[in-house]
Coordinates of C-alpha atoms in Angstrom, one line a residue:
M631 CA 4.7 -17.2 3.7
T632 CA 1.9 -19.1 2.0
E633 CA -1.5 -17.8 0.7
L634 CA -4.7 -19.6 0.2
I635 CA -7.6 -18.1 -1.8
T636 CA -10.9 -19.8 -1.2
A637 CA -13.9 -19.6 -3.5
S638 CA -16.3 -20.0 -0.7
G639 CA -14.8 -17.2 1.4
T640 CA -14.5 -19.5 4.4
G641 CA -10.8 -20.4 4.2
D642 CA -9.3 -23.4 6.0
A643 CA -9.4 -23.6 9.8
P644 CA -6.7 -25.5 11.7
A645 CA -7.6 -29.2 12.4
G646 CA -10.1 -29.4 15.2
A647 CA -10.8 -25.6 15.3
A648 CA -14.3 -24.3 14.6
P649 CA -14.6 -21.4 12.2
A650 CA -15.1 -18.1 14.1
A651 CA -18.6 -16.6 13.9
G652 CA -18.9 -14.2 11.0
A653 CA -15.6 -15.4 9.6
S654 CA -16.8 -15.4 6.0
A655 CA -17.0 -11.6 6.2
F656 CA -13.2 -11.2 6.4
D657 CA -11.6 -10.2 3.2
L658 CA -8.2 -11.3 4.5
V659 CA -6.9 -13.3 7.4
L660 CA -3.2 -13.3 8.4
R661 CA -1.8 -16.0 10.6
A662 CA 1.5 -15.5 12.2
E663 CA 3.4 -17.3 15.0
R664 CA 5.2 -14.0 15.5
A665 CA 3.3 -10.7 15.1
L666 CA 4.1 -7.3 16.7
L667 CA 0.8 -6.3 18.1
A668 CA 0.0 -3.0 19.9
G669 CA 0.2 -3.6 23.6
D670 CA -1.8 -1.8 26.3
D671 CA 0.5 1.2 26.1
G672 CA 0.5 1.2 22.3
A673 CA 4.0 -0.1 21.9
P674 CA 4.5 -3.3 20.0
V675 CA 4.5 -6.7 21.8
E676 CA 5.3 -10.0 20.1
R677 CA 2.5 -12.6 20.1
G678 CA 1.1 -15.4 17.9
A679 CA -2.0 -14.1 16.3
E680 CA -4.7 -14.4 13.6
I681 CA -5.8 -11.0 12.2
G682 CA -9.1 -10.5 10.4
V683 CA -9.3 -7.6 7.8
R684 CA -12.4 -6.1 6.3
A685 CA -12.6 -3.1 4.0
G686 CA -9.0 -2.2 4.5
R687 CA -9.2 -2.2 8.4
I688 CA -8.2 -4.6 11.1
V689 CA -11.5 -5.7 12.6
Q690 CA -10.4 -8.7 14.7
I691 CA -7.3 -10.0 16.4
S692 CA -7.4 -13.5 17.9
P693 CA -4.9 -15.9 19.4
L694 CA -3.2 -18.2 17.0
G695 CA -5.4 -21.3 16.5
A696 CA -8.7 -19.4 16.7
G697 CA -9.6 -20.5 13.2
L698 CA -10.4 -17.1 11.7
A699 CA -11.1 -17.5 8.0
G700 CA -11.9 -15.4 5.0
A701 CA -11.7 -14.9 1.3
R702 CA -7.8 -14.8 1.5
L703 CA -5.7 -16.6 4.1
V704 CA -2.0 -15.8 4.5
E705 CA 0.1 -17.9 6.8
L706 CA 3.6 -16.5 7.7
G707 CA 6.5 -18.9 7.8
A708 CA 8.3 -19.8 11.0
G709 CA 11.1 -17.4 10.2
E710 CA 8.8 -14.4 9.4
V711 CA 7.4 -11.7 11.6
L712 CA 4.3 -9.6 10.9
L713 CA 5.0 -6.0 11.5
P714 CA 2.8 -2.9 11.2
G715 CA 3.6 -1.0 8.0
L716 CA 6.5 1.4 8.7
V717 CA 5.9 5.1 8.6
D718 CA 8.5 7.4 7.2
T719 CA 7.8 11.1 7.8
H720 CA 10.9 12.5 6.2
V721 CA 11.1 11.8 2.5
H722 CA 12.2 14.1 -0.4
V723 CA 10.3 12.9 -3.4
N724 CA 11.4 16.0 -5.5
E725 CA 8.5 15.9 -7.9
P726 CA 7.4 18.1 -9.7
G727 CA 10.4 20.1 -10.9
R728 CA 13.2 17.8 -10.1
T729 CA 11.7 14.4 -11.0
E730 CA 15.1 13.5 -12.6
W731 CA 16.3 13.3 -8.9
E732 CA 13.5 10.9 -7.8
G733 CA 9.7 11.1 -8.3
F734 CA 6.6 9.6 -6.7
A735 CA 6.7 6.4 -8.7
S736 CA 10.2 5.4 -7.9
A737 CA 10.2 6.7 -4.3
T738 CA 7.0 4.9 -3.3
R739 CA 8.3 1.7 -5.0
A740 CA 11.4 1.9 -2.8
A741 CA 9.2 2.6 0.2
A742 CA 7.1 -0.5 -0.4
A743 CA 10.2 -2.7 -1.0
G744 CA 11.4 -1.6 2.4
G745 CA 8.2 -2.3 4.3
V746 CA 7.2 1.4 4.5
T747 CA 3.5 1.8 3.7
T748 CA 3.1 5.5 4.5
I749 CA 5.4 8.4 3.7
I750 CA 5.1 12.2 4.2
D751 CA 6.8 14.2 1.5
M752 CA 9.0 17.2 2.3
P753 CA 8.1 20.6 0.8
L754 CA 11.4 20.8 -1.1
N755 CA 13.2 20.1 -3.4
S756 CA 10.2 20.1 -5.7
I757 CA 9.5 23.1 -8.0
P758 CA 7.4 24.8 -6.8
P759 CA 8.1 24.1 -3.2
T760 CA 5.0 23.4 -1.1
V761 CA 4.7 26.8 0.4
S762 CA 1.2 27.7 -0.8
V763 CA -2.1 26.0 -1.5
A764 CA -1.6 26.3 -5.2
A765 CA 1.8 24.5 -4.9
L766 CA 0.2 21.8 -2.8
E767 CA -2.5 21.2 -5.3
E768 CA 0.1 21.0 -8.1
K769 CA 2.1 18.4 -6.1
R770 CA -1.0 16.4 -5.3
A771 CA -2.0 16.4 -9.0
V772 CA 1.3 14.9 -10.1
A773 CA 1.3 12.3 -7.2
A774 CA -2.2 11.1 -8.0
G775 CA -2.0 7.9 -10.0
Q776 CA 1.7 7.3 -9.2
A777 CA 1.8 6.4 -5.5
V778 CA 2.4 2.8 -4.6
V779 CA 2.0 3.5 -0.9
D780 CA 0.1 6.2 1.0
V781 CA 1.5 9.7 0.8
G782 CA 1.0 12.8 3.0
F783 CA 2.5 16.2 2.6
W784 CA 4.4 18.7 4.7
G785 CA 4.1 22.4 4.0
G786 CA 7.0 24.8 4.1
V787 CA 7.8 28.0 6.0
V788 CA 9.8 30.6 4.0
P789 CA 10.1 34.4 4.4
G790 CA 6.8 36.1 3.5
N791 CA 4.4 33.1 3.5
L792 CA 2.9 33.3 7.0
A793 CA -0.5 34.1 5.5
E794 CA -0.3 30.8 3.6
L795 CA 0.1 28.6 6.7
G796 CA -3.5 28.7 7.9
P797 CA -4.9 27.8 4.4
L798 CA -2.4 25.0 4.1
V799 CA -3.5 23.6 7.5
D800 CA -7.1 23.7 6.2
E801 CA -6.0 21.8 3.1
G802 CA -4.6 18.9 5.2
V803 CA -0.8 19.3 5.4
F804 CA 0.7 17.5 8.4
G805 CA 2.8 20.5 9.5
F806 CA 5.5 22.7 8.2
K807 CA 9.3 22.6 7.7
C808 CA 11.7 25.5 7.8
F809 CA 15.5 25.9 7.6
L810 CA 17.7 28.1 9.8
L811 CA 20.4 28.2 7.1
H812 CA 20.5 27.9 3.3
S813 CA 18.5 24.9 2.3
G814 CA 20.6 24.1 -0.7
V815 CA 18.0 25.3 -3.2
D816 CA 17.3 28.9 -3.7
E817 CA 13.5 28.6 -4.1
F818 CA 13.2 27.5 -0.4
P819 CA 15.0 30.2 1.5
Q820 CA 16.0 30.1 5.1
V821 CA 14.2 31.9 7.9
T822 CA 15.7 33.8 10.9
P823 CA 15.0 32.6 14.4
A824 CA 12.6 35.6 14.8
E825 CA 10.7 34.5 11.6
M826 CA 10.7 30.9 12.9
E827 CA 9.0 32.2 16.1
Q828 CA 6.4 34.0 14.1
A829 CA 5.6 30.8 12.3
M830 CA 5.5 28.9 15.6
A831 CA 2.9 31.4 16.8
V832 CA 0.7 30.5 13.8
V833 CA 1.4 26.8 14.3
A834 CA 0.5 26.9 17.9
E835 CA -2.8 28.7 17.2
R836 CA -3.7 26.1 14.6
G837 CA -2.5 23.1 16.5
S838 CA -0.1 22.1 13.8
L839 CA 3.6 21.1 13.9
L840 CA 6.8 23.0 13.0
L841 CA 9.8 20.9 11.8
V842 CA 13.2 22.6 11.8
H843 CA 16.4 21.9 10.0
A844 CA 18.5 23.1 13.0
E845 CA 22.0 24.3 12.0
D846 CA 23.2 27.9 12.8
A847 CA 24.0 29.7 9.6
H848 CA 26.5 32.1 11.3
L849 CA 28.5 29.4 12.9
I850 CA 28.7 27.4 9.7
D851 CA 29.7 30.5 7.7
A852 CA 32.5 31.0 10.2
A853 CA 33.7 27.4 10.1
P854 CA 36.6 26.4 7.8
H855 CA 35.5 25.4 4.3
R856 CA 38.6 23.9 2.8
G857 CA 36.9 21.7 0.3
G858 CA 38.6 18.6 -1.2
P859 CA 38.3 14.9 -0.6
A860 CA 39.1 14.7 3.1
Y861 CA 36.0 13.8 5.1
A862 CA 37.6 15.4 8.2
D863 CA 37.6 18.7 6.4
F864 CA 34.0 18.5 5.5
L865 CA 33.1 17.5 9.0
A866 CA 34.9 20.6 10.3
S867 CA 32.8 22.7 8.0
R868 CA 29.6 21.5 9.7
P869 CA 30.6 21.6 13.4
H870 CA 28.3 20.2 16.1
E871 CA 28.2 23.6 17.8
A872 CA 26.1 24.9 14.9
E873 CA 23.6 22.2 15.4
D874 CA 23.6 22.7 19.2
A875 CA 23.1 26.4 18.9
A876 CA 20.2 26.1 16.5
I877 CA 18.5 23.5 18.6
A878 CA 18.7 25.9 21.5
E879 CA 16.9 28.5 19.4
V880 CA 14.1 25.9 18.6
I881 CA 13.7 25.1 22.3
A882 CA 13.6 28.7 23.4
R883 CA 11.1 29.8 20.8
A884 CA 8.9 26.7 21.2
A885 CA 8.8 27.3 25.0
K886 CA 7.8 30.9 24.4
T887 CA 5.0 30.2 21.9
G888 CA 3.8 26.9 23.1
A889 CA 4.1 25.4 19.6
R890 CA 4.5 21.8 18.8
A891 CA 8.1 21.6 17.5
H892 CA 10.2 18.9 16.0
V893 CA 14.0 18.8 15.4
L894 CA 14.9 17.0 12.1
H895 CA 17.7 14.6 11.6
L896 CA 19.6 15.0 14.8
S897 CA 23.3 14.2 14.3
S898 CA 24.9 15.9 17.3
A899 CA 24.7 13.9 20.5
E900 CA 26.1 17.0 22.2
S901 CA 22.5 18.3 22.1
L902 CA 21.0 15.5 24.0
P903 CA 21.2 17.1 27.4
Q904 CA 19.4 20.3 26.4
I905 CA 16.7 18.3 24.6
R906 CA 16.2 16.1 27.7
A907 CA 16.0 19.2 29.8
A908 CA 13.5 20.9 27.5
K909 CA 11.2 17.9 27.5
A910 CA 11.4 17.7 31.3
A911 CA 10.4 21.4 31.5
G912 CA 7.3 20.6 29.4
V913 CA 8.3 22.0 26.0
D914 CA 6.3 20.2 23.3
L915 CA 9.4 18.9 21.5
T916 CA 10.2 15.8 19.6
V917 CA 13.4 14.7 17.8
E918 CA 14.3 12.3 15.1
T919 CA 17.5 10.7 13.9
C920 CA 18.3 8.7 10.8
P921 CA 19.8 5.3 9.8
H922 CA 23.0 7.0 8.5
Y923 CA 23.7 8.5 11.9
L924 CA 23.1 5.2 13.6
T925 CA 25.0 2.9 11.3
L926 CA 27.9 5.0 9.7
V927 CA 30.8 6.7 11.4
A928 CA 33.1 9.5 10.3
E929 CA 36.2 7.5 10.9
A930 CA 35.2 5.0 8.2
V931 CA 34.2 7.4 5.4
P932 CA 36.7 7.0 2.6
A933 CA 38.4 10.0 1.0
G934 CA 36.3 11.5 -1.8
A935 CA 33.3 9.2 -1.1
T936 CA 30.7 11.8 -1.5
A937 CA 27.9 9.3 -1.5
Y938 CA 28.3 9.7 2.3
K939 CA 27.7 13.4 2.3
C940 CA 24.7 14.7 4.2
C941 CA 23.8 17.8 6.3
P942 CA 24.1 17.7 9.2
P943 CA 27.0 15.3 8.7
I944 CA 27.8 11.8 9.9
R945 CA 29.9 12.2 13.0
G946 CA 32.2 10.0 15.0
E947 CA 31.8 6.6 16.6
A948 CA 31.3 7.9 20.1
N949 CA 28.7 10.2 18.9
R950 CA 26.9 7.3 17.2
D951 CA 26.9 5.4 20.4
A952 CA 25.4 8.3 22.3
L953 CA 22.6 8.7 19.7
W954 CA 21.7 5.0 20.3
Q955 CA 21.6 5.7 24.1
G956 CA 19.4 8.8 23.3
L957 CA 16.9 6.5 21.6
L958 CA 16.9 4.0 24.4
D959 CA 16.2 6.6 27.1
G960 CA 13.6 8.4 25.0
T961 CA 15.4 11.6 24.4
I962 CA 15.3 10.9 20.7
D963 CA 11.7 9.9 19.7
F964 CA 12.0 8.1 16.4
I965 CA 13.9 7.1 13.3
V966 CA 13.1 8.2 9.7
S967 CA 15.2 8.1 6.5
D968 CA 15.6 11.7 5.4
H969 CA 15.6 10.0 1.9
S970 CA 17.2 12.8 -0.2
P971 CA 18.5 11.4 -3.5
A972 CA 19.9 13.3 -6.4
T973 CA 21.4 12.5 -9.8
P974 CA 24.9 10.9 -9.9
E975 CA 26.2 14.0 -11.5
L976 CA 25.2 16.0 -8.4
K977 CA 26.3 13.4 -5.9
Y978 CA 29.7 13.1 -7.5
A979 CA 30.1 16.7 -8.4
G980 CA 33.6 18.0 -7.9
D981 CA 35.2 14.5 -8.5
G982 CA 35.3 13.7 -4.8
D983 CA 35.2 17.2 -3.4
F984 CA 32.8 17.1 -0.4
E985 CA 32.2 20.8 -0.6
Q986 CA 30.9 20.7 -4.1
A987 CA 28.9 17.4 -4.0
W988 CA 25.1 17.4 -3.2
G989 CA 24.4 16.4 0.3
G990 CA 21.7 13.7 0.8
I991 CA 21.5 10.0 1.3
A992 CA 19.0 7.6 -0.3
S993 CA 17.9 4.9 2.1
L994 CA 14.2 4.6 2.0
Q995 CA 14.3 1.0 0.9
L996 CA 17.0 0.0 3.4
G997 CA 16.0 1.7 6.6
L998 CA 14.6 -1.3 8.4
P999 CA 17.4 -3.7 7.7
L1000 CA 20.0 -1.0 8.4
V1001 CA 18.6 -0.1 11.8
W1002 CA 17.8 -3.7 12.7
S1003 CA 21.3 -4.9 11.8
E1004 CA 22.8 -2.4 14.2
A1005 CA 20.2 -2.7 16.9
R1006 CA 20.6 -6.5 16.9
R1007 CA 24.3 -6.1 17.3
R1008 CA 23.6 -4.0 20.3
G1009 CA 21.1 -6.4 21.8
I1010 CA 18.1 -4.2 21.1
P1011 CA 14.9 -6.1 20.3
L1012 CA 12.9 -5.8 17.1
E1013 CA 10.0 -4.4 19.1
R1014 CA 11.9 -1.2 19.9
V1015 CA 13.0 -0.8 16.3
V1016 CA 9.5 -1.1 15.0
E1017 CA 8.2 1.4 17.6
W1018 CA 10.9 3.9 16.5
M1019 CA 10.1 3.4 12.8
S1020 CA 6.3 3.0 12.9
S1021 CA 4.1 4.0 15.8
R1022 CA 6.1 6.9 17.1
P1023 CA 6.5 8.9 13.8
A1024 CA 2.8 8.1 13.1
D1025 CA 1.7 9.6 16.4
R1026 CA 3.8 12.8 16.1
A1027 CA 2.4 13.4 12.6
R1028 CA -1.1 12.6 13.8
L1029 CA -1.5 9.9 11.2
Q1030 CA -4.6 8.3 12.6
G1031 CA -4.9 4.5 12.3
K1032 CA -1.3 4.1 11.2
G1033 CA 1.8 2.5 12.7
R1034 CA 0.2 -0.2 14.9
I1035 CA -1.5 -3.6 14.5
Q1036 CA -4.7 -3.1 16.5
V1037 CA -8.4 -3.3 16.0
G1038 CA -9.6 -0.3 14.0
A1039 CA -6.2 0.5 12.5
A1040 CA -5.4 0.5 8.8
A1041 CA -4.5 -3.0 7.6
D1042 CA -1.0 -2.0 6.6
F1043 CA 1.6 -4.6 7.3
A1044 CA 5.2 -5.7 6.5
V1045 CA 6.3 -9.3 6.4
F1046 CA 9.9 -9.4 7.7
A1047 CA 12.5 -12.2 8.0
P1048 CA 14.7 -10.8 10.8
D1049 CA 17.4 -13.6 10.6
E1050 CA 18.0 -13.6 6.9
H1051 CA 21.1 -11.9 5.5
F1052 CA 21.7 -10.1 2.2
T1053 CA 24.2 -7.8 0.5
V1054 CA 23.2 -4.4 -0.8
E1055 CA 23.5 -4.0 -4.5
A1056 CA 22.9 -0.4 -5.5
G1057 CA 21.7 -1.3 -9.0
T1058 CA 18.8 -3.5 -7.7
L1059 CA 17.3 -0.8 -5.4
E1060 CA 14.0 0.8 -6.4
H1061 CA 14.9 4.4 -6.0
R1062 CA 15.8 6.2 -9.3
H1063 CA 19.6 6.3 -9.2
P1064 CA 22.0 3.5 -8.1
V1065 CA 23.8 5.7 -5.6
T1066 CA 24.1 4.7 -2.0
P1067 CA 26.9 4.6 0.6
Y1068 CA 25.6 1.2 1.6
D1069 CA 26.5 -0.6 -1.7
G1070 CA 28.2 -3.9 -0.8
R1071 CA 27.2 -3.8 2.8
E1072 CA 25.9 -7.0 4.4
L1073 CA 22.7 -6.5 6.3
T1074 CA 20.4 -8.7 8.4
G1075 CA 16.7 -8.7 7.9
V1076 CA 14.7 -9.0 4.6
V1077 CA 11.3 -7.5 3.9
R1078 CA 9.4 -10.2 2.1
T1079 CA 6.3 -8.2 1.1
A1080 CA 4.0 -5.5 2.4
Y1081 CA 0.2 -4.9 2.6
L1082 CA -1.6 -1.6 2.2
A1083 CA -5.3 -1.4 3.3
G1084 CA -5.4 -5.2 3.3
A1085 CA -4.1 -5.7 -0.2
E1086 CA -0.6 -7.1 -0.9
I1087 CA 1.4 -4.4 -2.6
D1088 CA 2.2 -4.8 -6.2
R1089 CA 5.0 -2.4 -6.9
S1090 CA 3.8 -2.0 -10.5
L1091 CA 0.4 -0.6 -9.4
A1092 CA -0.4 2.8 -8.0
Q1093 CA -2.6 1.7 -5.1
G1094 CA -1.6 4.4 -2.6
R1095 CA -3.8 7.2 -1.4
L1096 CA -3.1 10.9 -0.8
L1097 CA -3.6 11.6 2.9
R1098 CA -4.7 14.7 4.8
V1099 CA -4.0 15.3 8.5
G1100 CA -6.7 13.7 10.7
N1101 CA -7.8 11.4 7.9
D1102 CA -5.9 8.3 6.8
E1103 CA -8.5 7.4 4.2

């Protein structure tokens, strides 16, 4: 990737090419032999292109060789692909209140390093959780001046805060999250299925979205909880039946209320048939899964390796294969990180006891190479990966102008070298603590750099904006 800055603002056109009319008005021009542009159906299609950017927006896309020019010219190398900036709608930043776990500065640096230009922050594990307008204002106040990429916010549904949901919608949250079992933190209590339905009624009335951590509390309470270092014992404590039963509740209540509903971090492939049937019946339901469920398998988790702990858990190899098939046939809609870091003391609590250690995997920086490495092995093209990690999550969250390279969209890009290999070194990652189950793993695909609103991201600068639903400015 090379960049030319021209004093005249006209740039250099290819030999024999006439400058495009009005070219001097472009702030930035990107030239790429390979760019994933939005096709007629909105899905990415690879083409050679020149892209003109003005005031943070894509204002012109022309075939390669058109001679667009502007104040800055960036030419991608032959081994690089221009992608839309990725969109991760499932990130636990944990600030304020648990900034020692992560924080806006470190989380958004990690996002930028991974080609993610927009995140939406979960309403927990911050203190206070985002369950009121006052709490949202507090979170926005601490995020301001720290965000390296654009940040939006989810609200939360907890017992007793139904009256807060409407005001939170008015204040621009992208939707709401609830748990059907203990969340892991006492200040964000679970709701019953009946309380979830009440929230869905409000969500439906306001046209918002309800996200559900779907595991059945009663089935998990009844499961064996042996503790200790054996991963099989931990897996038995979070059976797929608990996930399947809770998803059935989400489907039934969404069908009854007409709410837009979303199942978070699907790990149980056993639920794919009921999800598929619900969609066919017209339920407004979407489903996400995560890199750890697509790249890791229970059979390979070492004893006592609590860096692998997450809830719902990483399941077996056959389950992983079925999740990939669910993505390919559209039953699963997209892939997000569920970036949920904690301190090493919490991740390794109990000295290898899976029951005691904190559950959560930090992968915000690694999501694209993780998913691409596995997709490539399976013969799945980069276009599909980018669709799952950019346009589809952006669409469900109603992030206008995000997730695609098309005229009128935000000039958010990632420059990706899909054939380059690297080995993960936990200590070099941008998130706060050097804890990851991927340490030492060889991956394919390197994010060279990223652009936000037409400016190359400098991870030492807070250039991100705080977003509201319906407004990506």
